[in-house]
């Protein structure tokens, strides 16, 4: 693996903002004092060291609350969205276990939601995994039909991490409220990218991640509604911090960084969305001009502006990511042990295995420039054309043979 990486002096252009984002320098700056002189334990009640870090943590808590229309008391700090999702699902399931043992989620959720649901299935819960339409969105009718008298909670992600599509949160919230079912949303990819309002959208639980919004890694938050009060069983026991829902000493530098990241994201959301939409269109137009047969995966309109997911027909998926030497992107195939598997998200959209393999997830963000886009387009076009020249299917396609009509010899 090592020698395949770009080890030259020029680093690849970063286009993987759905995987993580750099910490904004403004965020790092406000964090710095809390590593050194302001090192107090925010739970220390008896002296200045504790008071000043507690005050900083509480300001951060209100900044996180502010970006989703919540109040500060409804924010529980965690280690990231993975932990928040686990706390929301397992914590709510444990409270309702006796009377309600059914959960509803979606086939395209992040692995941490799906695996938490698997764990609950092992413990006797029943879970419905809703399918998605070809555009990546769930059908409200299917959601409503899945809810029964035993349903405790519905968990639908706000924005998908592979295809960037935005689920109809307000409509889902309305369905859940009508049926008296808790609504949890994994908003790791949505916070700071689209306007969110837990009141208007009837959201009861929301997971947030620091490092997806230009904040530090290793911190996240869970919004837990207070009116009407949502109860959760803690998954980490100890000193009873975070209103008993998540014990352990808080990390003030990380809390402060996440708060500042939310403040900046909220202030810049509108302008940055418009800028990213322009860059995304520039990229898509550039690719389509040179490669007219590419396919965009997921709804292009109900989508955050910073994501493109594109399949390239007649390209060997295995070779695609290896050919991307000058740009850092993610592919539609995930390495699991020895076997390459196509993305389960794209498969859930009905994308066939070949096309799911031959796909790229391109994430644009705060540091992406027009020059980056133009360079990336040129690089992708060159790579795809080269891979196609090596593909017998492409040769046949160029000769006018309809590949789909060929009867493949049976093994
Ligand atoms: C990144 C991500 C997570 C996990 O967040 P961490 O903070 O890294 O634990 C969960 N869900 C979605 C949709 C994500 O994009």
PDB file of C-alpha atoms in Angstrom, residues 37-257:
ATOM      1  CA  UNK A  37      -3.116  27.782  31.550  1.00  0.00           C
ATOM      2  CA  UNK A  38      -6.856  27.080  31.671  1.00  0.00           C
ATOM      3  CA  UNK A  39      -6.527  23.391  32.433  1.00  0.00           C
ATOM      4  CA  UNK A  40      -9.019  23.109  35.282  1.00  0.00           C
ATOM      5  CA  UNK A  41     -11.503  20.308  35.651  1.00  0.00           C
ATOM      6  CA  UNK A  42     -14.829  21.893  34.666  1.00  0.00           C
ATOM      7  CA  UNK A  43     -16.527  19.804  37.352  1.00  0.00           C
ATOM      8  CA  UNK A  44     -14.345  21.267  40.146  1.00  0.00           C
ATOM      9  CA  UNK A  45     -16.680  23.469  42.160  1.00  0.00           C
ATOM     10  CA  UNK A  46     -14.282  24.983  44.664  1.00  0.00           C
ATOM     11  CA  UNK A  47     -11.901  27.258  42.771  1.00  0.00           C
ATOM     12  CA  UNK A  48     -11.281  29.518  39.815  1.00  0.00           C
ATOM     13  CA  UNK A  49      -9.669  26.792  37.719  1.00  0.00           C
ATOM     14  CA  UNK A  50     -12.898  24.820  37.678  1.00  0.00           C
ATOM     15  CA  UNK A  51     -15.156  27.870  37.355  1.00  0.00           C
ATOM     16  CA  UNK A  52     -13.425  29.306  34.299  1.00  0.00           C
ATOM     17  CA  UNK A  53     -13.402  26.054  32.353  1.00  0.00           C
ATOM     18  CA  UNK A  54     -16.996  25.354  33.341  1.00  0.00           C
ATOM     19  CA  UNK A  55     -17.975  28.766  32.025  1.00  0.00           C
ATOM     20  CA  UNK A  56     -16.183  28.063  28.739  1.00  0.00           C
ATOM     21  CA  UNK A  57     -17.852  24.662  28.407  1.00  0.00           C
ATOM     22  CA  UNK A  58     -21.277  26.193  29.053  1.00  0.00           C
ATOM     23  CA  UNK A  59     -20.718  28.872  26.416  1.00  0.00           C
ATOM     24  CA  UNK A  60     -19.757  26.089  23.978  1.00  0.00           C
ATOM     25  CA  UNK A  61     -22.872  24.148  24.947  1.00  0.00           C
ATOM     26  CA  UNK A  62     -25.056  27.138  24.103  1.00  0.00           C
ATOM     27  CA  UNK A  63     -23.248  27.592  20.767  1.00  0.00           C
ATOM     28  CA  UNK A  64     -23.931  23.948  19.842  1.00  0.00           C
ATOM     29  CA  UNK A  65     -27.556  24.327  20.938  1.00  0.00           C
ATOM     30  CA  UNK A  66     -27.879  27.527  18.939  1.00  0.00           C
ATOM     31  CA  UNK A  67     -27.147  25.977  15.566  1.00  0.00           C
ATOM     32  CA  UNK A  68     -30.077  23.537  15.901  1.00  0.00           C
ATOM     33  CA  UNK A  69     -32.591  25.727  17.739  1.00  0.00           C
ATOM     34  CA  UNK A  70     -32.202  23.871  21.041  1.00  0.00           C
ATOM     35  CA  UNK A  71     -31.506  25.133  24.550  1.00  0.00           C
ATOM     36  CA  UNK A  72     -28.113  24.549  26.167  1.00  0.00           C
ATOM     37  CA  UNK A  73     -29.548  22.158  28.767  1.00  0.00           C
ATOM     38  CA  UNK A  74     -30.557  19.799  25.974  1.00  0.00           C
ATOM     39  CA  UNK A  75     -26.970  19.218  24.779  1.00  0.00           C
ATOM     40  CA  UNK A  76     -24.961  16.230  26.038  1.00  0.00           C
ATOM     41  CA  UNK A  77     -21.289  16.215  25.029  1.00  0.00           C
ATOM     42  CA  UNK A  78     -19.930  12.863  23.813  1.00  0.00           C
ATOM     43  CA  UNK A  79     -16.807  11.619  22.032  1.00  0.00           C
ATOM     44  CA  UNK A  80     -18.378  11.891  18.573  1.00  0.00           C
ATOM     45  CA  UNK A  81     -21.405  11.034  16.475  1.00  0.00           C
ATOM     46  CA  UNK A  82     -20.688   7.308  16.816  1.00  0.00           C
ATOM     47  CA  UNK A  83     -21.131   7.529  20.573  1.00  0.00           C
ATOM     48  CA  UNK A  84     -24.115   9.869  20.229  1.00  0.00           C
ATOM     49  CA  UNK A  85     -25.857   7.417  17.905  1.00  0.00           C
ATOM     50  CA  UNK A  86     -25.141   4.517  20.255  1.00  0.00           C
ATOM     51  CA  UNK A  87     -26.434   6.475  23.256  1.00  0.00           C
ATOM     52  CA  UNK A  88     -29.576   7.592  21.445  1.00  0.00           C
ATOM     53  CA  UNK A  89     -30.504   4.156  20.100  1.00  0.00           C
ATOM     54  CA  UNK A  90     -29.426   1.918  22.967  1.00  0.00           C
ATOM     55  CA  UNK A  91     -30.357   4.461  25.629  1.00  0.00           C
ATOM     56  CA  UNK A  92     -33.895   4.949  24.305  1.00  0.00           C
ATOM     57  CA  UNK A  93     -34.357   1.234  23.571  1.00  0.00           C
ATOM     58  CA  UNK A  94     -33.434   0.320  27.152  1.00  0.00           C
ATOM     59  CA  UNK A  95     -36.020   2.742  28.582  1.00  0.00           C
ATOM     60  CA  UNK A  96     -38.839   1.386  26.422  1.00  0.00           C
ATOM     61  CA  UNK A  97     -37.856  -2.291  26.415  1.00  0.00           C
ATOM     62  CA  UNK A  98     -40.826  -3.546  28.460  1.00  0.00           C
ATOM     63  CA  UNK A  99     -43.614  -2.043  26.380  1.00  0.00           C
ATOM     64  CA  UNK A 100     -42.069  -1.108  23.045  1.00  0.00           C
ATOM     65  CA  UNK A 101     -39.413  -3.311  21.482  1.00  0.00           C
ATOM     66  CA  UNK A 102     -39.447  -2.169  17.835  1.00  0.00           C
ATOM     67  CA  UNK A 103     -37.229   0.356  16.044  1.00  0.00           C
ATOM     68  CA  UNK A 104     -37.374   1.743  12.519  1.00  0.00           C
ATOM     69  CA  UNK A 105     -34.285   2.876  10.615  1.00  0.00           C
ATOM     70  CA  UNK A 106     -33.037   3.024   7.014  1.00  0.00           C
ATOM     71  CA  UNK A 107     -30.831   0.739   4.908  1.00  0.00           C
ATOM     72  CA  UNK A 108     -28.474   3.621   3.997  1.00  0.00           C
ATOM     73  CA  UNK A 109     -27.654   4.737   7.546  1.00  0.00           C
ATOM     74  CA  UNK A 110     -24.068   5.090   8.752  1.00  0.00           C
ATOM     75  CA  UNK A 111     -22.528   1.826   9.983  1.00  0.00           C
ATOM     76  CA  UNK A 112     -22.639   2.949  13.599  1.00  0.00           C
ATOM     77  CA  UNK A 113     -26.442   3.199  13.488  1.00  0.00           C
ATOM     78  CA  UNK A 114     -26.824  -0.099  11.634  1.00  0.00           C
ATOM     79  CA  UNK A 115     -24.435  -1.946  13.957  1.00  0.00           C
ATOM     80  CA  UNK A 116     -26.087  -0.492  17.061  1.00  0.00           C
ATOM     81  CA  UNK A 117     -29.395  -1.798  15.671  1.00  0.00           C
ATOM     82  CA  UNK A 118     -27.842  -5.229  15.076  1.00  0.00           C
ATOM     83  CA  UNK A 119     -26.747  -5.282  18.701  1.00  0.00           C
ATOM     84  CA  UNK A 120     -30.280  -4.439  19.808  1.00  0.00           C
ATOM     85  CA  UNK A 121     -31.622  -7.223  17.585  1.00  0.00           C
ATOM     86  CA  UNK A 122     -29.283  -9.621  19.435  1.00  0.00           C
ATOM     87  CA  UNK A 123     -30.943  -8.416  22.649  1.00  0.00           C
ATOM     88  CA  UNK A 124     -34.435  -9.180  21.399  1.00  0.00           C
ATOM     89  CA  UNK A 125     -35.495  -5.957  19.713  1.00  0.00           C
ATOM     90  CA  UNK A 126     -37.133  -6.009  16.297  1.00  0.00           C
ATOM     91  CA  UNK A 127     -35.741  -3.550  13.738  1.00  0.00           C
ATOM     92  CA  UNK A 128     -37.258  -2.494  10.407  1.00  0.00           C
ATOM     93  CA  UNK A 129     -34.705  -1.312   7.834  1.00  0.00           C
ATOM     94  CA  UNK A 130     -36.607   0.910   5.409  1.00  0.00           C
ATOM     95  CA  UNK A 131     -35.526   0.788   1.766  1.00  0.00           C
ATOM     96  CA  UNK A 132     -34.810   3.987  -0.162  1.00  0.00           C
ATOM     97  CA  UNK A 133     -35.979   5.111  -3.581  1.00  0.00           C
ATOM     98  CA  UNK A 134     -33.582   5.388  -6.536  1.00  0.00           C
ATOM     99  CA  UNK A 135     -32.857   8.994  -5.462  1.00  0.00           C
ATOM    100  CA  UNK A 136     -31.767   7.874  -1.978  1.00  0.00           C
ATOM    101  CA  UNK A 137     -34.780   9.267  -0.112  1.00  0.00           C
ATOM    102  CA  UNK A 138     -37.209   7.273   1.989  1.00  0.00           C
ATOM    103  CA  UNK A 139     -40.919   7.113   1.215  1.00  0.00           C
ATOM    104  CA  UNK A 140     -43.072   8.635   3.951  1.00  0.00           C
ATOM    105  CA  UNK A 141     -45.814   6.097   3.277  1.00  0.00           C
ATOM    106  CA  UNK A 142     -43.383   3.243   3.908  1.00  0.00           C
ATOM    107  CA  UNK A 143     -42.248   4.895   7.134  1.00  0.00           C
ATOM    108  CA  UNK A 144     -45.790   5.338   8.363  1.00  0.00           C
ATOM    109  CA  UNK A 145     -46.658   1.744   7.428  1.00  0.00           C
ATOM    110  CA  UNK A 146     -43.667   0.433   9.400  1.00  0.00           C
ATOM    111  CA  UNK A 147     -44.701   2.117  12.664  1.00  0.00           C
ATOM    112  CA  UNK A 148     -46.679  -0.130  15.029  1.00  0.00           C
ATOM    113  CA  UNK A 149     -47.919   0.134  18.602  1.00  0.00           C
ATOM    114  CA  UNK A 150     -44.607  -1.472  19.657  1.00  0.00           C
ATOM    115  CA  UNK A 151     -42.407   1.113  17.921  1.00  0.00           C
ATOM    116  CA  UNK A 152     -40.272   3.068  20.379  1.00  0.00           C
ATOM    117  CA  UNK A 153     -38.091   5.076  18.026  1.00  0.00           C
ATOM    118  CA  UNK A 154     -37.499   6.031  14.406  1.00  0.00           C
ATOM    119  CA  UNK A 155     -33.905   6.833  13.374  1.00  0.00           C
ATOM    120  CA  UNK A 156     -33.388   8.482   9.991  1.00  0.00           C
ATOM    121  CA  UNK A 157     -30.167  10.290   9.111  1.00  0.00           C
ATOM    122  CA  UNK A 158     -30.479  13.939   8.064  1.00  0.00           C
ATOM    123  CA  UNK A 159     -27.847  13.887   5.301  1.00  0.00           C
ATOM    124  CA  UNK A 160     -26.211  10.769   3.889  1.00  0.00           C
ATOM    125  CA  UNK A 161     -22.430  10.603   4.188  1.00  0.00           C
ATOM    126  CA  UNK A 162     -21.884   8.973   0.783  1.00  0.00           C
ATOM    127  CA  UNK A 163     -24.420  10.657  -1.468  1.00  0.00           C
ATOM    128  CA  UNK A 164     -25.253  13.853   0.425  1.00  0.00           C
ATOM    129  CA  UNK A 165     -29.025  13.551   0.020  1.00  0.00           C
ATOM    130  CA  UNK A 166     -31.242  15.328   2.553  1.00  0.00           C
ATOM    131  CA  UNK A 167     -34.095  13.296   4.016  1.00  0.00           C
ATOM    132  CA  UNK A 168     -37.457  15.079   4.507  1.00  0.00           C
ATOM    133  CA  UNK A 169     -36.875  15.754   8.209  1.00  0.00           C
ATOM    134  CA  UNK A 170     -39.893  17.936   8.963  1.00  0.00           C
ATOM    135  CA  UNK A 171     -42.257  15.441   7.309  1.00  0.00           C
ATOM    136  CA  UNK A 172     -40.653  12.508   9.148  1.00  0.00           C
ATOM    137  CA  UNK A 173     -40.896  14.436  12.413  1.00  0.00           C
ATOM    138  CA  UNK A 174     -44.583  15.087  11.811  1.00  0.00           C
ATOM    139  CA  UNK A 175     -45.257  11.381  11.193  1.00  0.00           C
ATOM    140  CA  UNK A 176     -43.375  10.401  14.365  1.00  0.00           C
ATOM    141  CA  UNK A 177     -45.137  12.984  16.496  1.00  0.00           C
ATOM    142  CA  UNK A 178     -48.552  11.895  15.173  1.00  0.00           C
ATOM    143  CA  UNK A 179     -47.805   8.305  16.209  1.00  0.00           C
ATOM    144  CA  UNK A 180     -46.177   9.182  19.533  1.00  0.00           C
ATOM    145  CA  UNK A 181     -42.827   7.712  18.478  1.00  0.00           C
ATOM    146  CA  UNK A 182     -39.403   9.208  19.264  1.00  0.00           C
ATOM    147  CA  UNK A 183     -37.531  10.689  16.284  1.00  0.00           C
ATOM    148  CA  UNK A 184     -33.725  10.455  16.282  1.00  0.00           C
ATOM    149  CA  UNK A 185     -31.623  11.829  13.454  1.00  0.00           C
ATOM    150  CA  UNK A 186     -27.921  11.371  12.776  1.00  0.00           C
ATOM    151  CA  UNK A 187     -27.065  14.910  11.689  1.00  0.00           C
ATOM    152  CA  UNK A 188     -23.275  14.509  11.500  1.00  0.00           C
ATOM    153  CA  UNK A 189     -23.305  15.558   7.835  1.00  0.00           C
ATOM    154  CA  UNK A 190     -26.123  18.085   8.138  1.00  0.00           C
ATOM    155  CA  UNK A 191     -25.163  20.467  10.935  1.00  0.00           C
ATOM    156  CA  UNK A 192     -23.716  23.657   9.523  1.00  0.00           C
ATOM    157  CA  UNK A 193     -24.661  22.604   5.981  1.00  0.00           C
ATOM    158  CA  UNK A 194     -28.448  22.979   6.047  1.00  0.00           C
ATOM    159  CA  UNK A 195     -30.694  24.896   8.443  1.00  0.00           C
ATOM    160  CA  UNK A 196     -31.883  22.630  11.264  1.00  0.00           C
ATOM    161  CA  UNK A 197     -34.552  23.353  13.858  1.00  0.00           C
ATOM    162  CA  UNK A 198     -35.381  20.651  16.388  1.00  0.00           C
ATOM    163  CA  UNK A 199     -38.668  22.358  17.303  1.00  0.00           C
ATOM    164  CA  UNK A 200     -40.004  22.893  13.779  1.00  0.00           C
ATOM    165  CA  UNK A 201     -38.837  19.437  12.695  1.00  0.00           C
ATOM    166  CA  UNK A 202     -40.139  17.613  15.801  1.00  0.00           C
ATOM    167  CA  UNK A 203     -36.738  16.054  16.416  1.00  0.00           C
ATOM    168  CA  UNK A 204     -36.315  14.393  19.832  1.00  0.00           C
ATOM    169  CA  UNK A 205     -32.702  13.231  19.570  1.00  0.00           C
ATOM    170  CA  UNK A 206     -29.943  14.486  17.249  1.00  0.00           C
ATOM    171  CA  UNK A 207     -26.342  13.312  16.853  1.00  0.00           C
ATOM    172  CA  UNK A 208     -23.595  15.796  15.952  1.00  0.00           C
ATOM    173  CA  UNK A 209     -19.872  15.339  15.267  1.00  0.00           C
ATOM    174  CA  UNK A 210     -17.129  17.922  15.841  1.00  0.00           C
ATOM    175  CA  UNK A 211     -14.761  16.868  13.080  1.00  0.00           C
ATOM    176  CA  UNK A 212     -17.320  17.025  10.260  1.00  0.00           C
ATOM    177  CA  UNK A 213     -17.854  20.741  10.891  1.00  0.00           C
ATOM    178  CA  UNK A 214     -14.247  22.049  11.012  1.00  0.00           C
ATOM    179  CA  UNK A 215     -14.001  21.352  14.734  1.00  0.00           C
ATOM    180  CA  UNK A 216     -11.719  18.895  16.541  1.00  0.00           C
ATOM    181  CA  UNK A 217     -11.892  15.111  16.313  1.00  0.00           C
ATOM    182  CA  UNK A 218     -12.897  13.168  19.394  1.00  0.00           C
ATOM    183  CA  UNK A 219     -15.934  15.227  20.362  1.00  0.00           C
ATOM    184  CA  UNK A 220     -19.581  15.186  19.458  1.00  0.00           C
ATOM    185  CA  UNK A 221     -22.919  15.936  21.010  1.00  0.00           C
ATOM    186  CA  UNK A 222     -26.346  14.462  21.437  1.00  0.00           C
ATOM    187  CA  UNK A 223     -29.358  16.731  21.563  1.00  0.00           C
ATOM    188  CA  UNK A 224     -31.906  15.288  24.020  1.00  0.00           C
ATOM    189  CA  UNK A 225     -35.305  16.985  24.066  1.00  0.00           C
ATOM    190  CA  UNK A 226     -36.481  18.301  27.454  1.00  0.00           C
ATOM    191  CA  UNK A 227     -40.089  19.241  26.669  1.00  0.00           C
ATOM    192  CA  UNK A 228     -41.617  16.709  26.517  1.00  0.00           C
ATOM    193  CA  UNK A 229     -38.709  15.062  28.288  1.00  0.00           C
ATOM    194  CA  UNK A 230     -36.901  12.245  26.491  1.00  0.00           C
ATOM    195  CA  UNK A 231     -35.378   9.717  28.880  1.00  0.00           C
ATOM    196  CA  UNK A 232     -32.258   7.696  28.053  1.00  0.00           C
ATOM    197  CA  UNK A 233     -30.436   4.973  29.917  1.00  0.00           C
ATOM    198  CA  UNK A 234     -26.777   5.989  30.251  1.00  0.00           C
ATOM    199  CA  UNK A 235     -24.326   3.751  28.433  1.00  0.00           C
ATOM    200  CA  UNK A 236     -21.295   5.011  30.389  1.00  0.00           C
ATOM    201  CA  UNK A 237     -21.645   5.097  34.176  1.00  0.00           C
ATOM    202  CA  UNK A 238     -19.547   7.113  36.576  1.00  0.00           C
ATOM    203  CA  UNK A 239     -19.618  10.520  38.210  1.00  0.00           C
ATOM    204  CA  UNK A 240     -22.959  11.460  36.711  1.00  0.00           C
ATOM    205  CA  UNK A 241     -21.754  14.276  34.459  1.00  0.00           C
ATOM    206  CA  UNK A 242     -23.916  15.472  31.558  1.00  0.00           C
ATOM    207  CA  UNK A 243     -27.117  15.117  33.593  1.00  0.00           C
ATOM    208  CA  UNK A 244     -26.257  11.497  34.314  1.00  0.00           C
ATOM    209  CA  UNK A 245     -26.436  10.559  30.650  1.00  0.00           C
ATOM    210  CA  UNK A 246     -22.716  10.479  29.940  1.00  0.00           C
ATOM    211  CA  UNK A 247     -20.220  10.246  32.766  1.00  0.00           C
ATOM    212  CA  UNK A 248     -16.575  11.227  32.485  1.00  0.00           C
ATOM    213  CA  UNK A 249     -14.626  14.477  32.768  1.00  0.00           C
ATOM    214  CA  UNK A 250     -15.402  16.752  29.860  1.00  0.00           C
ATOM    215  CA  UNK A 251     -12.544  17.872  27.609  1.00  0.00           C
ATOM    216  CA  UNK A 252     -12.783  21.683  27.710  1.00  0.00           C
ATOM    217  CA  UNK A 253     -10.486  22.307  24.692  1.00  0.00           C
ATOM    218  CA  UNK A 254     -12.623  20.013  22.563  1.00  0.00           C
ATOM    219  CA  UNK A 255     -15.914  21.429  23.861  1.00  0.00           C
ATOM    220  CA  UNK A 256     -14.733  24.989  23.238  1.00  0.00           C
ATOM    221  CA  UNK A 257     -13.555  24.031  19.742  1.00  0.00           C
TER     222      UNK A 257
END
